[in-house]
mmCIF file of C-alpha atoms and ligand atoms in Angstrom:
data_model
loop_
_atom_site.group_PDB
_atom_site.id
_atom_site.type_symbol
_atom_site.label_atom_id
_atom_site.label_comp_id
_atom_site.label_asym_id
_atom_site.label_seq_id
_atom_site.Cartn_x
_atom_site.Cartn_y
_atom_site.Cartn_z
ATOM 1 C CA MET A 1 -11.326 34.772 -10.597
ATOM 2 C CA LYS A 2 -10.044 31.430 -9.334
ATOM 3 C CA ARG A 3 -12.859 29.071 -8.432
ATOM 4 C CA LEU A 4 -11.570 28.015 -4.989
ATOM 5 C CA GLU A 5 -9.880 31.282 -4.005
ATOM 6 C CA GLY A 6 -9.383 31.475 -0.236
ATOM 7 C CA ARG A 7 -10.883 28.042 0.430
ATOM 8 C CA ILE A 8 -9.378 25.453 2.754
ATOM 9 C CA ALA A 9 -9.177 21.968 1.219
ATOM 10 C CA LEU A 10 -8.051 18.591 2.509
ATOM 11 C CA VAL A 11 -7.436 15.623 0.211
ATOM 12 C CA THR A 12 -6.711 12.168 1.644
ATOM 13 C CA GLY A 13 -4.354 9.882 -0.250
ATOM 14 C CA SER A 14 -2.886 12.860 -2.096
ATOM 15 C CA GLY A 15 0.731 11.732 -1.988
ATOM 16 C CA GLY A 16 0.294 10.267 -5.468
ATOM 17 C CA GLY A 17 -2.061 9.288 -8.264
ATOM 18 C CA ILE A 18 -5.524 10.823 -8.521
ATOM 19 C CA GLY A 19 -5.341 12.414 -5.058
ATOM 20 C CA ARG A 20 -2.178 14.305 -5.973
ATOM 21 C CA GLY A 21 -3.875 15.547 -9.141
ATOM 22 C CA ILE A 22 -6.912 16.708 -7.151
ATOM 23 C CA ALA A 23 -4.693 18.476 -4.583
ATOM 24 C CA GLN A 24 -2.746 20.240 -7.358
ATOM 25 C CA ALA A 25 -5.918 21.266 -9.200
ATOM 26 C CA CYS A 26 -7.537 22.636 -6.015
ATOM 27 C CA ALA A 27 -4.358 24.621 -5.265
ATOM 28 C CA ALA A 28 -4.232 25.953 -8.824
ATOM 29 C CA GLU A 29 -7.786 27.244 -8.258
ATOM 30 C CA GLY A 30 -6.654 29.164 -5.173
ATOM 31 C CA ALA A 31 -7.274 26.770 -2.280
ATOM 32 C CA HIS A 32 -4.872 26.138 0.596
ATOM 33 C CA VAL A 33 -4.584 22.359 0.393
ATOM 34 C CA HIS A 34 -3.852 19.969 3.236
ATOM 35 C CA VAL A 35 -2.132 17.008 1.613
ATOM 36 C CA ALA A 36 -2.760 13.900 3.734
ATOM 37 C CA ASP A 37 -1.236 10.518 2.936
ATOM 38 C CA ILE A 38 -0.129 7.387 4.760
ATOM 39 C CA ASP A 39 3.216 7.971 3.041
ATOM 40 C CA GLY A 40 4.452 11.151 4.722
ATOM 41 C CA ALA A 41 7.327 11.648 2.268
ATOM 42 C CA ALA A 42 4.917 11.408 -0.672
ATOM 43 C CA ALA A 43 2.635 13.972 0.988
ATOM 44 C CA GLU A 44 5.643 16.294 1.449
ATOM 45 C CA SER A 45 6.543 15.881 -2.201
ATOM 46 C CA THR A 46 3.023 16.826 -3.384
ATOM 47 C CA ALA A 47 2.987 19.861 -1.068
ATOM 48 C CA GLU A 48 6.434 20.940 -2.300
ATOM 49 C CA GLN A 49 5.303 20.715 -5.932
ATOM 50 C CA ILE A 50 2.254 22.858 -5.155
ATOM 51 C CA VAL A 51 4.302 25.495 -3.332
ATOM 52 C CA LYS A 52 6.932 25.503 -6.125
ATOM 53 C CA VAL A 53 4.330 26.712 -8.623
ATOM 54 C CA GLY A 54 2.993 29.389 -6.276
ATOM 55 C CA GLY A 55 0.257 27.480 -4.450
ATOM 56 C CA ALA A 56 -0.358 26.930 -0.737
ATOM 57 C CA ALA A 57 -0.126 23.473 0.810
ATOM 58 C CA THR A 58 0.565 21.689 4.091
ATOM 59 C CA ALA A 59 1.647 18.042 4.217
ATOM 60 C CA MET A 60 0.522 15.553 6.868
ATOM 61 C CA ALA A 61 1.222 11.833 7.411
ATOM 62 C CA VAL A 62 -2.176 10.229 7.989
ATOM 63 C CA ASP A 63 -3.431 6.651 7.825
ATOM 64 C CA VAL A 64 -7.201 7.023 7.375
ATOM 65 C CA SER A 65 -7.718 3.554 8.822
ATOM 66 C CA ARG A 66 -6.355 4.749 12.184
ATOM 67 C CA GLY A 67 -8.781 6.757 14.286
ATOM 68 C CA GLN A 68 -6.041 8.594 16.182
ATOM 69 C CA ASP A 69 -4.420 9.742 12.909
ATOM 70 C CA VAL A 70 -7.716 11.170 11.640
ATOM 71 C CA THR A 71 -8.366 12.917 14.949
ATOM 72 C CA ALA A 72 -4.886 14.478 14.871
ATOM 73 C CA MET A 73 -5.377 15.508 11.218
ATOM 74 C CA PHE A 74 -8.593 17.422 11.927
ATOM 75 C CA ARG A 75 -7.139 18.934 15.113
ATOM 76 C CA ALA A 76 -4.236 20.339 13.091
ATOM 77 C CA VAL A 77 -6.569 21.860 10.473
ATOM 78 C CA ALA A 78 -8.872 23.229 13.189
ATOM 79 C CA ALA A 79 -5.911 24.946 14.855
ATOM 80 C CA ALA A 80 -4.629 26.380 11.573
ATOM 81 C CA HIS A 81 -7.868 27.430 9.872
ATOM 82 C CA GLY A 82 -10.899 26.579 12.023
ATOM 83 C CA ARG A 83 -12.807 25.185 9.046
ATOM 84 C CA ILE A 84 -12.679 23.016 5.933
ATOM 85 C CA ASP A 85 -14.438 24.154 2.771
ATOM 86 C CA VAL A 86 -13.513 21.173 0.573
ATOM 87 C CA LEU A 87 -12.921 17.686 1.964
ATOM 88 C CA VAL A 88 -11.988 14.956 -0.501
ATOM 89 C CA ASN A 89 -12.137 11.321 0.620
ATOM 90 C CA ASN A 90 -9.747 9.887 -1.954
ATOM 91 C CA ALA A 91 -7.457 7.397 -0.164
ATOM 92 C CA GLY A 92 -8.134 3.885 -1.397
ATOM 93 C CA LEU A 93 -6.483 0.615 -2.260
ATOM 94 C CA ASN A 94 -7.109 -2.808 -3.694
ATOM 95 C CA VAL A 95 -5.732 -6.230 -2.873
ATOM 96 C CA ARG A 96 -6.178 -8.295 -6.033
ATOM 97 C CA GLY A 97 -7.161 -11.917 -5.821
ATOM 98 C CA ASP A 98 -9.920 -14.439 -6.414
ATOM 99 C CA PHE A 99 -12.724 -13.780 -3.969
ATOM 100 C CA ARG A 100 -13.025 -17.387 -2.831
ATOM 101 C CA HIS A 101 -9.384 -17.409 -1.671
ATOM 102 C CA MET A 102 -9.409 -13.975 -0.045
ATOM 103 C CA SER A 103 -8.069 -13.978 3.521
ATOM 104 C CA ASP A 104 -9.895 -12.232 6.346
ATOM 105 C CA ALA A 105 -6.867 -9.945 6.691
ATOM 106 C CA ASP A 106 -7.085 -8.825 3.041
ATOM 107 C CA TRP A 107 -10.821 -8.142 3.307
ATOM 108 C CA VAL A 108 -10.329 -6.157 6.502
ATOM 109 C CA ARG A 109 -7.503 -4.098 4.958
ATOM 110 C CA ILE A 110 -9.587 -3.188 1.871
ATOM 111 C CA ARG A 111 -12.625 -2.372 3.984
ATOM 112 C CA GLU A 112 -10.822 -0.412 6.657
ATOM 113 C CA VAL A 113 -9.258 1.974 4.117
ATOM 114 C CA ASN A 114 -11.899 2.167 1.345
ATOM 115 C CA LEU A 115 -14.957 2.239 3.585
ATOM 116 C CA ASP A 116 -14.140 2.662 7.292
ATOM 117 C CA GLY A 117 -11.624 5.408 6.425
ATOM 118 C CA VAL A 118 -14.215 7.244 4.316
ATOM 119 C CA VAL A 119 -16.804 6.900 7.098
ATOM 120 C CA ARG A 120 -14.377 8.190 9.727
ATOM 121 C CA VAL A 121 -13.227 11.191 7.672
ATOM 122 C CA ALA A 122 -16.822 12.092 6.732
ATOM 123 C CA ARG A 123 -17.969 11.825 10.354
ATOM 124 C CA ASP A 124 -15.050 13.459 12.138
ATOM 125 C CA GLY A 125 -14.765 16.196 9.487
ATOM 126 C CA PHE A 126 -18.369 17.300 10.008
ATOM 127 C CA ASP A 127 -17.683 20.078 12.542
ATOM 128 C CA LEU A 128 -15.080 21.713 10.280
ATOM 129 C CA LEU A 129 -17.319 21.424 7.198
ATOM 130 C CA LYS A 130 -20.176 22.957 9.181
ATOM 131 C CA ALA A 131 -17.893 25.792 10.299
ATOM 132 C CA SER A 132 -17.306 26.605 6.622
ATOM 133 C CA GLY A 133 -20.945 27.477 6.036
ATOM 134 C CA ARG A 134 -20.555 26.153 2.460
ATOM 135 C CA GLY A 135 -18.713 22.882 3.014
ATOM 136 C CA VAL A 136 -18.316 20.294 0.287
ATOM 137 C CA LEU A 137 -17.509 16.622 0.746
ATOM 138 C CA VAL A 138 -16.395 14.634 -2.305
ATOM 139 C CA ASN A 139 -16.131 10.858 -1.937
ATOM 140 C CA VAL A 140 -14.032 9.152 -4.588
ATOM 141 C CA ALA A 141 -15.908 5.943 -5.442
ATOM 142 C CA SER A 142 -15.452 4.089 -8.745
ATOM 143 C CA ILE A 143 -17.537 3.009 -11.707
ATOM 144 C CA MET A 144 -16.644 -0.463 -10.457
ATOM 145 C CA ALA A 145 -19.431 0.060 -7.917
ATOM 146 C CA HIS A 146 -21.718 -0.785 -10.876
ATOM 147 C CA ARG A 147 -19.724 -3.546 -12.545
ATOM 148 C CA GLY A 148 -18.202 -6.872 -11.641
ATOM 149 C CA LEU A 149 -14.668 -7.774 -12.689
ATOM 150 C CA ARG A 150 -12.533 -10.723 -11.659
ATOM 151 C CA GLN A 151 -10.239 -10.063 -8.684
ATOM 152 C CA LEU A 152 -12.017 -6.812 -7.856
ATOM 153 C CA THR A 153 -15.034 -8.117 -5.956
ATOM 154 C CA ALA A 154 -14.099 -6.916 -2.472
ATOM 155 C CA TYR A 155 -13.015 -3.553 -3.903
ATOM 156 C CA THR A 156 -16.309 -3.135 -5.781
ATOM 157 C CA ALA A 157 -18.254 -3.949 -2.609
ATOM 158 C CA THR A 158 -16.539 -1.124 -0.719
ATOM 159 C CA LYS A 159 -17.098 1.334 -3.568
ATOM 160 C CA GLY A 160 -20.802 0.426 -3.770
ATOM 161 C CA ALA A 161 -21.026 1.164 -0.057
ATOM 162 C CA VAL A 162 -19.352 4.552 -0.597
ATOM 163 C CA LEU A 163 -22.085 5.468 -3.114
ATOM 164 C CA ALA A 164 -24.837 4.522 -0.653
ATOM 165 C CA LEU A 165 -23.041 6.390 2.129
ATOM 166 C CA THR A 166 -22.845 9.485 -0.091
ATOM 167 C CA LYS A 167 -26.625 9.621 -0.471
ATOM 168 C CA GLY A 168 -27.227 9.191 3.259
ATOM 169 C CA LEU A 169 -24.696 11.895 4.097
ATOM 170 C CA ALA A 170 -26.217 14.260 1.531
ATOM 171 C CA VAL A 171 -29.482 13.993 3.464
ATOM 172 C CA GLU A 172 -27.921 14.347 6.910
ATOM 173 C CA TYR A 173 -25.545 17.202 6.048
ATOM 174 C CA ALA A 174 -27.857 19.316 3.835
ATOM 175 C CA PRO A 175 -29.325 21.253 6.807
ATOM 176 C CA TYR A 176 -25.798 22.554 7.450
ATOM 177 C CA ASN A 177 -25.356 23.645 3.814
ATOM 178 C CA ILE A 178 -22.816 20.883 3.244
ATOM 179 C CA ARG A 179 -22.991 19.302 -0.212
ATOM 180 C CA VAL A 180 -21.954 15.645 -0.483
ATOM 181 C CA ASN A 181 -21.236 14.007 -3.837
ATOM 182 C CA ALA A 182 -19.457 10.968 -5.220
ATOM 183 C CA LEU A 183 -16.916 11.045 -7.999
ATOM 184 C CA ALA A 184 -16.694 7.785 -9.917
ATOM 185 C CA PRO A 185 -13.589 7.490 -12.093
ATOM 186 C CA GLY A 186 -13.273 4.965 -14.874
ATOM 187 C CA PHE A 187 -9.821 3.506 -15.520
ATOM 188 C CA VAL A 188 -6.850 5.807 -14.955
ATOM 189 C CA GLU A 189 -3.235 4.667 -15.035
ATOM 190 C CA THR A 190 -1.822 5.047 -11.505
ATOM 191 C CA ALA A 191 0.089 2.823 -9.076
ATOM 192 C CA LEU A 192 -3.280 1.208 -8.319
ATOM 193 C CA THR A 193 -3.973 0.059 -11.887
ATOM 194 C CA ARG A 194 -0.536 -0.035 -13.558
ATOM 195 C CA ARG A 195 -0.081 -3.792 -13.306
ATOM 196 C CA ALA A 196 -3.543 -4.612 -14.662
ATOM 197 C CA LEU A 197 -3.375 -2.051 -17.479
ATOM 198 C CA SER A 198 0.059 -3.278 -18.571
ATOM 199 C CA ASN A 199 -1.493 -6.675 -19.315
ATOM 200 C CA PRO A 200 -2.302 -6.434 -23.066
ATOM 201 C CA GLY A 201 -5.415 -8.621 -22.759
ATOM 202 C CA ILE A 202 -6.929 -6.598 -19.904
ATOM 203 C CA ASN A 203 -5.887 -3.323 -21.551
ATOM 204 C CA LYS A 204 -7.648 -4.236 -24.824
ATOM 205 C CA PHE A 205 -10.733 -5.564 -23.017
ATOM 206 C CA LEU A 206 -11.156 -2.309 -21.077
ATOM 207 C CA LEU A 207 -10.401 0.040 -23.988
ATOM 208 C CA GLU A 208 -12.943 -1.738 -26.194
ATOM 209 C CA ARG A 209 -15.557 -0.968 -23.530
ATOM 210 C CA THR A 210 -14.590 2.705 -23.206
ATOM 211 C CA LEU A 211 -16.590 4.808 -25.684
ATOM 212 C CA LEU A 212 -13.858 7.455 -25.999
ATOM 213 C CA ARG A 213 -11.212 4.726 -26.610
ATOM 214 C CA ARG A 214 -8.660 5.978 -24.099
ATOM 215 C CA PHE A 215 -8.050 5.653 -20.379
ATOM 216 C CA GLY A 216 -8.652 8.680 -18.180
ATOM 217 C CA THR A 217 -5.879 10.939 -16.993
ATOM 218 C CA VAL A 218 -5.405 12.157 -13.447
ATOM 219 C CA GLU A 219 -6.224 15.632 -14.820
ATOM 220 C CA ASP A 220 -9.588 14.403 -16.213
ATOM 221 C CA ILE A 221 -10.584 13.277 -12.716
ATOM 222 C CA ALA A 222 -9.118 16.322 -10.950
ATOM 223 C CA LYS A 223 -11.106 18.730 -13.158
ATOM 224 C CA ALA A 224 -14.329 16.959 -12.196
ATOM 225 C CA ALA A 225 -13.365 17.093 -8.504
ATOM 226 C CA VAL A 226 -12.761 20.855 -8.740
ATOM 227 C CA PHE A 227 -16.135 21.254 -10.451
ATOM 228 C CA LEU A 228 -17.935 19.407 -7.622
ATOM 229 C CA ALA A 229 -15.972 21.383 -5.023
ATOM 230 C CA SER A 230 -16.710 24.747 -6.608
ATOM 231 C CA ASP A 231 -19.783 26.977 -6.648
ATOM 232 C CA ASP A 232 -20.358 25.813 -10.253
ATOM 233 C CA ALA A 233 -21.907 22.747 -8.586
ATOM 234 C CA ALA A 234 -23.835 24.806 -6.004
ATOM 235 C CA TYR A 235 -27.109 22.963 -6.713
ATOM 236 C CA ILE A 236 -25.616 19.453 -6.831
ATOM 237 C CA THR A 237 -25.747 17.198 -3.791
ATOM 238 C CA GLY A 238 -26.219 13.462 -3.352
ATOM 239 C CA ALA A 239 -25.092 12.896 -6.941
ATOM 240 C CA GLU A 240 -22.612 10.544 -8.542
ATOM 241 C CA LEU A 241 -20.462 11.967 -11.329
ATOM 242 C CA ALA A 242 -18.973 9.264 -13.547
ATOM 243 C CA VAL A 243 -15.772 10.339 -15.310
ATOM 244 C CA ASP A 244 -15.205 7.216 -17.350
ATOM 245 C CA GLY A 245 -15.043 8.002 -21.063
ATOM 246 C CA GLY A 246 -18.505 6.497 -21.396
ATOM 247 C CA MET A 247 -17.616 3.062 -20.041
ATOM 248 C CA THR A 248 -20.802 2.720 -17.994
ATOM 249 C CA ALA A 249 -23.025 4.086 -20.784
ATOM 250 C CA GLY A 250 -22.558 1.210 -23.204
ATOM 251 C CA LEU A 251 -23.069 -2.511 -22.885
HETATM 252 P P1 NAD B 301 -2.849 5.281 -5.984
HETATM 253 O O1 NAD B 301 -2.479 3.975 -5.387
HETATM 254 O O2 NAD B 301 -2.047 5.835 -7.102
HETATM 255 O O3 NAD B 301 -2.904 6.416 -4.845
HETATM 256 C C1 NAD B 301 -3.525 6.191 -3.617
HETATM 257 C C2 NAD B 301 -2.889 7.073 -2.570
HETATM 258 O O4 NAD B 301 -3.553 6.813 -1.327
HETATM 259 C C3 NAD B 301 -1.405 6.778 -2.364
HETATM 260 O O5 NAD B 301 -0.669 7.965 -2.289
HETATM 261 C C4 NAD B 301 -1.385 6.002 -1.041
HETATM 262 O O6 NAD B 301 -0.172 6.175 -0.297
HETATM 263 C C5 NAD B 301 -2.582 6.614 -0.325
HETATM 264 N N1 NAD B 301 -3.131 5.736 0.717
HETATM 265 C C6 NAD B 301 -3.318 4.391 0.661
HETATM 266 N N2 NAD B 301 -3.800 3.943 1.825
HETATM 267 C C7 NAD B 301 -3.937 5.014 2.635
HETATM 268 C C8 NAD B 301 -4.385 5.200 3.956
HETATM 269 N N3 NAD B 301 -4.740 4.150 4.709
HETATM 270 N N4 NAD B 301 -4.414 6.449 4.462
HETATM 271 C C9 NAD B 301 -4.007 7.519 3.723
HETATM 272 N N5 NAD B 301 -3.541 7.394 2.472
HETATM 273 C C10 NAD B 301 -3.517 6.173 1.930
HETATM 274 O O7 NAD B 301 -4.383 5.110 -6.405
HETATM 275 P P2 NAD B 301 -5.309 6.040 -7.311
HETATM 276 O O8 NAD B 301 -5.563 5.328 -8.571
HETATM 277 O O9 NAD B 301 -4.794 7.418 -7.345
HETATM 278 O O10 NAD B 301 -6.664 5.963 -6.455
HETATM 279 C C11 NAD B 301 -7.199 7.074 -5.755
HETATM 280 C C12 NAD B 301 -8.672 6.810 -5.512
HETATM 281 O O11 NAD B 301 -9.335 6.710 -6.770
HETATM 282 C C13 NAD B 301 -8.955 5.501 -4.761
HETATM 283 O O12 NAD B 301 -10.030 5.690 -3.878
HETATM 284 C C14 NAD B 301 -9.340 4.568 -5.879
HETATM 285 O O13 NAD B 301 -10.150 3.506 -5.437
HETATM 286 C C15 NAD B 301 -10.085 5.509 -6.803
HETATM 287 N N6 NAD B 301 -10.194 5.066 -8.184
HETATM 288 C C16 NAD B 301 -9.104 4.873 -8.962
HETATM 289 C C17 NAD B 301 -9.270 4.465 -10.286
HETATM 290 C C18 NAD B 301 -8.113 4.245 -11.216
HETATM 291 O O14 NAD B 301 -8.344 3.754 -12.337
HETATM 292 N N7 NAD B 301 -6.895 4.595 -10.860
HETATM 293 C C19 NAD B 301 -10.555 4.217 -10.780
HETATM 294 C C20 NAD B 301 -11.650 4.407 -9.949
HETATM 295 C C21 NAD B 301 -11.467 4.836 -8.639
#
């Protein structure tokens, strides 16, 4: 029996990287996946790949930092299915740079996608999660919520806020049988990290601090997302699951 058979899922930022992996893994477990991304062509491509291997997917162009896009996204899902069983807040970005030189515009852009977008999706998705009767919200945070690293300070601040938000939402949504958890990946090679990880010094520094001595794969993260979304995690809410090869366990 597939673990998400018949469920309706929506994954933001699933045109590429970790989000695409989560969308594919949810579809492989039987869910109909709504693939939402600011890059509509990328969303189409993920949906096509899912359908090609026998899954069910619908693509949508959505910028989570725009209220009207999020409203339209949930309206479309409401019209098609009337509920969401699995909602994954994955869209995120970083603008690298020394904190002291960061422009207001860069800070606002990081915050409005990584935090405001997550807030908006979690809030406006409530009615559809409630309609499920067994809704699950997964917020993709980062182990960088617990660590400082040069040029990542604004990013880490937003991810720390996502962890705090997750706990508050777990409390507020529990009466509606909606579980809310955070997934905290370690370092995974995607468009987000490629430049940093291709720097030999940074690569070595990070690998030396990863107990399992390798970076994560998109599949490593997607498997954990499916676990949190599935009934295997039926008694887990308000938790943070680190998928980081042990990076946050050691010194
Ligand atoms: P990525 O850049 O490969 O993919 C991000 C996706 O989100 C892209 O398809 C992009 O088009 C989309 N996106 C960006 N802004 C958007 C917006 N405003 N609205 C909708 N979609 C938008 O990055 P990734 O590494 O796959 O990251 C996915 C999530 O995982 C992010 O929240 C990121 O912070 C988190 N994360 C990544 C790592 C890592 O090592 N890669 C580690 C920890 C946490």
